[in-house]
Amino acid sequence: TWEKIRDTQKAGAKLMTTSGAHDFLVERGVIPDFHAQCDPRPEKPQFVQKPQKETTYLLASVVHPDVYAHLKDYRIVQWHLQNKKTDIGVVKELATGDFLVIAGSTIGLGAISLSRIMGYRDIEIHAMDSSNRSGERHAGPHGGKFKKSMFVTAESGRTFETTAQMVSQAREFSTLVWFIGDLKVTLWGDGLLQEMLRGKLSKAA
């Protein structure tokens, strides 16, 4: 649905990318207004091989130093990720006056929190379905260890190939949106996440 993203941005919407969506869209002439990352692994500069002067890079303070070095000539705004209770030490000891962002288990969820903090309430989400396709987790290159596939059957009877991490993402999604409370969210595409939001997860195997 990337053409829809291009058209919506041309109509005045702001675009935030995560993971490999940055370079995917840049290669097609669609320049993100923002790009968010929170993964601490050292291979993550691969997601921004085509950095743009027009893009603001929203990097969590846990992001690997190689990413910061790679983007040193571009606009960076740092934020602090809350993943566990002890993360409060970051703002108590190292960044007094800052705050933690509840971002869930994936940067896709983090982008929702960041968008709301920045004042956006009407959010359209593309390429987030919490599903595998033909054994592949992501549409493009993605670092990290391969997670074992599993199959999940939704209440509707539809079955999706996925991973335990992506099932967690799908469950966290509705909790996060409910917690924020004042969002209008449109989910493009079709997958486990979209199906789970139509009904409760009934069976996982």
mmCIF file of C-alpha atoms in Angstrom:
data_model
loop_
_atom_site.group_PDB
_atom_site.id
_atom_site.type_symbol
_atom_site.label_atom_id
_atom_site.label_comp_id
_atom_site.label_asym_id
_atom_site.label_seq_id
_atom_site.Cartn_x
_atom_site.Cartn_y
_atom_site.Cartn_z
ATOM 1 C CA THR A 1 0.000 0.000 0.000
ATOM 2 C CA TRP A 2 2.994 2.336 -0.391
ATOM 3 C CA GLU A 3 1.265 4.345 -3.127
ATOM 4 C CA LYS A 4 -1.455 5.231 -0.621
ATOM 5 C CA ILE A 5 1.270 6.471 1.747
ATOM 6 C CA ARG A 6 2.678 8.682 -1.018
ATOM 7 C CA ASP A 7 -0.722 10.132 -1.839
ATOM 8 C CA THR A 8 -1.630 10.734 1.825
ATOM 9 C CA GLN A 9 1.679 12.519 2.431
ATOM 10 C CA LYS A 10 1.127 14.696 -0.635
ATOM 11 C CA ALA A 11 -2.261 15.653 0.853
ATOM 12 C CA GLY A 12 -0.498 17.016 3.948
ATOM 13 C CA ALA A 13 -0.058 14.058 6.306
ATOM 14 C CA LYS A 14 3.230 13.514 8.113
ATOM 15 C CA LEU A 15 5.034 10.217 7.518
ATOM 16 C CA MET A 16 6.923 8.222 10.147
ATOM 17 C CA THR A 17 8.793 5.082 9.114
ATOM 18 C CA THR A 18 10.292 2.233 11.122
ATOM 19 C CA SER A 19 12.742 -0.535 10.232
ATOM 20 C CA GLY A 20 13.237 -1.170 6.516
ATOM 21 C CA ALA A 21 10.324 1.034 5.449
ATOM 22 C CA HIS A 22 12.700 4.033 5.414
ATOM 23 C CA ASP A 23 14.880 2.903 2.530
ATOM 24 C CA PHE A 24 11.983 1.124 0.778
ATOM 25 C CA LEU A 25 10.078 4.399 0.501
ATOM 26 C CA VAL A 26 13.110 6.597 -0.219
ATOM 27 C CA GLU A 27 13.914 4.354 -3.188
ATOM 28 C CA ARG A 28 10.414 5.151 -4.495
ATOM 29 C CA GLY A 29 10.709 8.886 -4.020
ATOM 30 C CA VAL A 30 8.742 9.064 -0.772
ATOM 31 C CA ILE A 31 10.794 10.885 1.883
ATOM 32 C CA PRO A 32 9.798 10.255 5.534
ATOM 33 C CA ASP A 33 9.242 13.240 7.796
ATOM 34 C CA PHE A 34 10.333 11.068 10.735
ATOM 35 C CA HIS A 35 12.052 7.722 11.212
ATOM 36 C CA ALA A 36 11.972 5.914 14.583
ATOM 37 C CA GLN A 37 14.376 3.277 15.935
ATOM 38 C CA CYS A 38 14.827 1.661 19.343
ATOM 39 C CA ASP A 39 16.710 -1.576 18.657
ATOM 40 C CA PRO A 40 20.137 -1.737 20.397
ATOM 41 C CA ARG A 41 21.715 -4.259 18.016
ATOM 42 C CA PRO A 42 24.779 -3.112 16.045
ATOM 43 C CA GLU A 43 23.487 -4.117 12.598
ATOM 44 C CA LYS A 44 20.679 -1.555 12.645
ATOM 45 C CA PRO A 45 22.396 1.111 10.485
ATOM 46 C CA GLN A 46 21.236 -1.136 7.605
ATOM 47 C CA PHE A 47 17.765 0.393 7.937
ATOM 48 C CA VAL A 48 18.953 3.893 7.051
ATOM 49 C CA GLN A 49 21.417 3.398 4.213
ATOM 50 C CA LYS A 50 19.747 6.287 2.368
ATOM 51 C CA PRO A 51 19.466 9.014 5.072
ATOM 52 C CA GLN A 52 17.667 12.216 4.114
ATOM 53 C CA LYS A 53 18.201 15.829 5.204
ATOM 54 C CA GLU A 54 14.416 16.319 5.325
ATOM 55 C CA THR A 55 13.939 13.458 7.797
ATOM 56 C CA THR A 56 14.105 13.764 11.587
ATOM 57 C CA TYR A 57 15.578 10.595 13.106
ATOM 58 C CA LEU A 58 13.891 9.665 16.401
ATOM 59 C CA LEU A 59 16.478 7.449 18.057
ATOM 60 C CA ALA A 60 15.999 5.852 21.459
ATOM 61 C CA SER A 61 18.901 6.321 23.844
ATOM 62 C CA VAL A 62 19.433 2.528 23.771
ATOM 63 C CA VAL A 63 20.100 2.533 20.011
ATOM 64 C CA HIS A 64 23.596 1.278 19.155
ATOM 65 C CA PRO A 65 26.286 3.992 18.864
ATOM 66 C CA ASP A 66 26.947 2.909 15.250
ATOM 67 C CA VAL A 67 23.495 4.193 14.286
ATOM 68 C CA TYR A 68 24.200 7.562 15.883
ATOM 69 C CA ALA A 69 27.570 7.728 14.113
ATOM 70 C CA HIS A 70 25.969 6.807 10.790
ATOM 71 C CA LEU A 71 23.416 9.631 11.146
ATOM 72 C CA LYS A 72 25.690 12.248 12.757
ATOM 73 C CA ASP A 73 25.212 14.699 9.868
ATOM 74 C CA TYR A 74 21.407 14.478 10.030
ATOM 75 C CA ARG A 75 18.763 15.755 12.425
ATOM 76 C CA ILE A 76 18.463 13.434 15.456
ATOM 77 C CA VAL A 77 16.006 13.699 18.345
ATOM 78 C CA GLN A 78 16.701 11.330 21.214
ATOM 79 C CA TRP A 79 14.043 9.708 23.393
ATOM 80 C CA HIS A 80 14.104 7.221 26.247
ATOM 81 C CA LEU A 81 12.472 3.811 26.010
ATOM 82 C CA GLN A 82 10.672 2.148 28.915
ATOM 83 C CA ASN A 83 10.888 -1.617 28.673
ATOM 84 C CA LYS A 84 11.212 -2.520 32.351
ATOM 85 C CA LYS A 85 10.800 -0.858 35.743
ATOM 86 C CA THR A 86 14.518 -0.228 36.193
ATOM 87 C CA ASP A 87 14.544 2.016 33.095
ATOM 88 C CA ILE A 88 13.351 4.847 35.356
ATOM 89 C CA GLY A 89 17.000 5.129 36.380
ATOM 90 C CA VAL A 90 17.762 6.668 32.980
ATOM 91 C CA VAL A 91 15.789 9.815 33.727
ATOM 92 C CA LYS A 92 16.550 9.871 37.447
ATOM 93 C CA GLU A 93 20.311 9.573 37.075
ATOM 94 C CA LEU A 94 21.316 10.441 33.514
ATOM 95 C CA ALA A 95 18.631 12.568 31.890
ATOM 96 C CA THR A 96 16.976 14.537 34.664
ATOM 97 C CA GLY A 97 13.915 16.358 33.368
ATOM 98 C CA ASP A 98 13.313 13.942 30.481
ATOM 99 C CA PHE A 99 10.641 11.264 30.441
ATOM 100 C CA LEU A 100 10.230 7.634 29.389
ATOM 101 C CA VAL A 101 8.173 6.512 26.407
ATOM 102 C CA ILE A 102 6.094 3.349 26.764
ATOM 103 C CA ALA A 103 6.818 1.676 23.461
ATOM 104 C CA GLY A 104 5.868 -1.971 23.843
ATOM 105 C CA SER A 105 7.886 -4.810 22.356
ATOM 106 C CA THR A 106 8.380 -3.411 18.828
ATOM 107 C CA ILE A 107 9.236 -0.073 17.263
ATOM 108 C CA GLY A 108 5.890 -0.217 15.415
ATOM 109 C CA LEU A 109 4.183 0.161 18.786
ATOM 110 C CA GLY A 110 6.747 2.752 19.814
ATOM 111 C CA ALA A 111 5.917 4.825 16.745
ATOM 112 C CA ILE A 112 2.303 5.033 17.922
ATOM 113 C CA SER A 113 3.391 6.411 21.319
ATOM 114 C CA LEU A 114 5.850 8.835 19.721
ATOM 115 C CA SER A 115 3.200 10.072 17.284
ATOM 116 C CA ARG A 116 0.773 10.833 20.112
ATOM 117 C CA ILE A 117 3.461 12.602 22.163
ATOM 118 C CA MET A 118 4.115 14.772 19.104
ATOM 119 C CA GLY A 119 0.440 15.708 18.975
ATOM 120 C CA TYR A 120 -0.959 13.391 16.301
ATOM 121 C CA ARG A 121 -4.269 11.627 16.984
ATOM 122 C CA ASP A 122 -5.354 10.418 13.521
ATOM 123 C CA ILE A 123 -2.936 7.636 12.627
ATOM 124 C CA GLU A 124 -2.853 5.385 9.557
ATOM 125 C CA ILE A 125 -0.661 2.295 9.854
ATOM 126 C CA HIS A 126 0.739 0.382 6.880
ATOM 127 C CA ALA A 127 2.703 -2.886 6.711
ATOM 128 C CA MET A 128 1.974 -3.930 10.289
ATOM 129 C CA ASP A 129 0.061 -7.195 10.394
ATOM 130 C CA SER A 130 1.944 -9.413 12.906
ATOM 131 C CA SER A 131 2.120 -12.203 10.336
ATOM 132 C CA ASN A 132 4.652 -14.151 8.308
ATOM 133 C CA ARG A 133 4.224 -14.761 4.623
ATOM 134 C CA SER A 134 5.774 -17.908 3.148
ATOM 135 C CA GLY A 135 8.059 -18.130 6.169
ATOM 136 C CA GLU A 136 9.286 -14.540 5.887
ATOM 137 C CA ARG A 137 8.844 -12.128 8.838
ATOM 138 C CA HIS A 138 9.586 -8.905 6.978
ATOM 139 C CA ALA A 139 9.194 -7.552 3.460
ATOM 140 C CA GLY A 140 12.898 -6.632 3.267
ATOM 141 C CA PRO A 141 16.235 -7.394 4.945
ATOM 142 C CA HIS A 142 16.019 -7.520 8.734
ATOM 143 C CA GLY A 143 18.675 -8.384 11.308
ATOM 144 C CA GLY A 144 18.373 -10.644 14.297
ATOM 145 C CA LYS A 145 17.926 -14.333 14.869
ATOM 146 C CA PHE A 146 15.195 -16.146 12.984
ATOM 147 C CA LYS A 147 12.217 -16.753 15.248
ATOM 148 C CA LYS A 148 10.475 -20.103 14.969
ATOM 149 C CA SER A 149 7.169 -19.885 13.117
ATOM 150 C CA MET A 150 3.900 -20.851 14.731
ATOM 151 C CA PHE A 151 0.308 -20.923 13.527
ATOM 152 C CA VAL A 152 -2.466 -19.015 15.242
ATOM 153 C CA THR A 153 -6.171 -19.445 14.587
ATOM 154 C CA ALA A 154 -8.339 -16.400 15.235
ATOM 155 C CA GLU A 155 -11.902 -16.503 16.496
ATOM 156 C CA SER A 156 -13.121 -16.136 12.916
ATOM 157 C CA GLY A 157 -11.466 -19.450 12.000
ATOM 158 C CA ARG A 158 -8.704 -17.886 9.879
ATOM 159 C CA THR A 159 -5.200 -19.204 10.548
ATOM 160 C CA PHE A 160 -2.037 -17.122 10.269
ATOM 161 C CA GLU A 161 1.645 -17.987 10.241
ATOM 162 C CA THR A 162 3.429 -15.845 12.805
ATOM 163 C CA THR A 163 5.929 -15.896 15.694
ATOM 164 C CA ALA A 164 5.494 -15.626 19.454
ATOM 165 C CA GLN A 165 6.966 -12.109 19.364
ATOM 166 C CA MET A 166 4.477 -10.942 16.754
ATOM 167 C CA VAL A 167 1.568 -12.450 18.690
ATOM 168 C CA SER A 168 2.746 -10.382 21.659
ATOM 169 C CA GLN A 169 2.875 -7.300 19.434
ATOM 170 C CA ALA A 170 -0.700 -7.899 18.284
ATOM 171 C CA ARG A 171 -1.923 -8.289 21.868
ATOM 172 C CA GLU A 172 -0.030 -5.192 23.021
ATOM 173 C CA PHE A 173 -1.422 -3.135 20.159
ATOM 174 C CA SER A 174 -4.981 -2.901 21.429
ATOM 175 C CA THR A 175 -3.759 -2.370 25.004
ATOM 176 C CA LEU A 176 -1.553 0.526 23.931
ATOM 177 C CA VAL A 177 -4.243 2.189 21.828
ATOM 178 C CA TRP A 178 -6.753 1.772 24.686
ATOM 179 C CA PHE A 179 -4.226 3.171 27.182
ATOM 180 C CA ILE A 180 -3.570 6.284 25.080
ATOM 181 C CA GLY A 181 -7.304 6.636 24.723
ATOM 182 C CA ASP A 182 -7.865 9.400 22.167
ATOM 183 C CA LEU A 183 -6.582 7.950 18.896
ATOM 184 C CA LYS A 184 -8.301 7.326 15.607
ATOM 185 C CA VAL A 185 -6.378 4.409 14.089
ATOM 186 C CA THR A 186 -6.717 3.009 10.569
ATOM 187 C CA LEU A 187 -4.916 -0.283 9.899
ATOM 188 C CA TRP A 188 -4.171 -0.986 6.243
ATOM 189 C CA GLY A 189 -3.581 -4.527 5.030
ATOM 190 C CA ASP A 190 -4.757 -7.933 6.160
ATOM 191 C CA GLY A 191 -3.135 -10.215 8.703
ATOM 192 C CA LEU A 192 -3.219 -11.545 12.227
ATOM 193 C CA LEU A 193 -3.265 -8.108 13.847
ATOM 194 C CA GLN A 194 -6.219 -6.921 11.791
ATOM 195 C CA GLU A 195 -8.079 -10.175 12.411
ATOM 196 C CA MET A 196 -7.431 -10.119 16.165
ATOM 197 C CA LEU A 197 -8.902 -6.650 16.410
ATOM 198 C CA ARG A 198 -12.116 -8.021 14.906
ATOM 199 C CA GLY A 199 -12.396 -10.653 17.629
ATOM 200 C CA LYS A 200 -10.548 -12.351 20.444
ATOM 201 C CA LEU A 201 -7.693 -14.754 19.874
ATOM 202 C CA SER A 202 -9.146 -18.210 20.439
ATOM 203 C CA LYS A 203 -6.421 -20.744 19.720
ATOM 204 C CA ALA A 204 -2.642 -20.833 19.320
ATOM 205 C CA ALA A 205 -0.586 -23.882 18.437
#
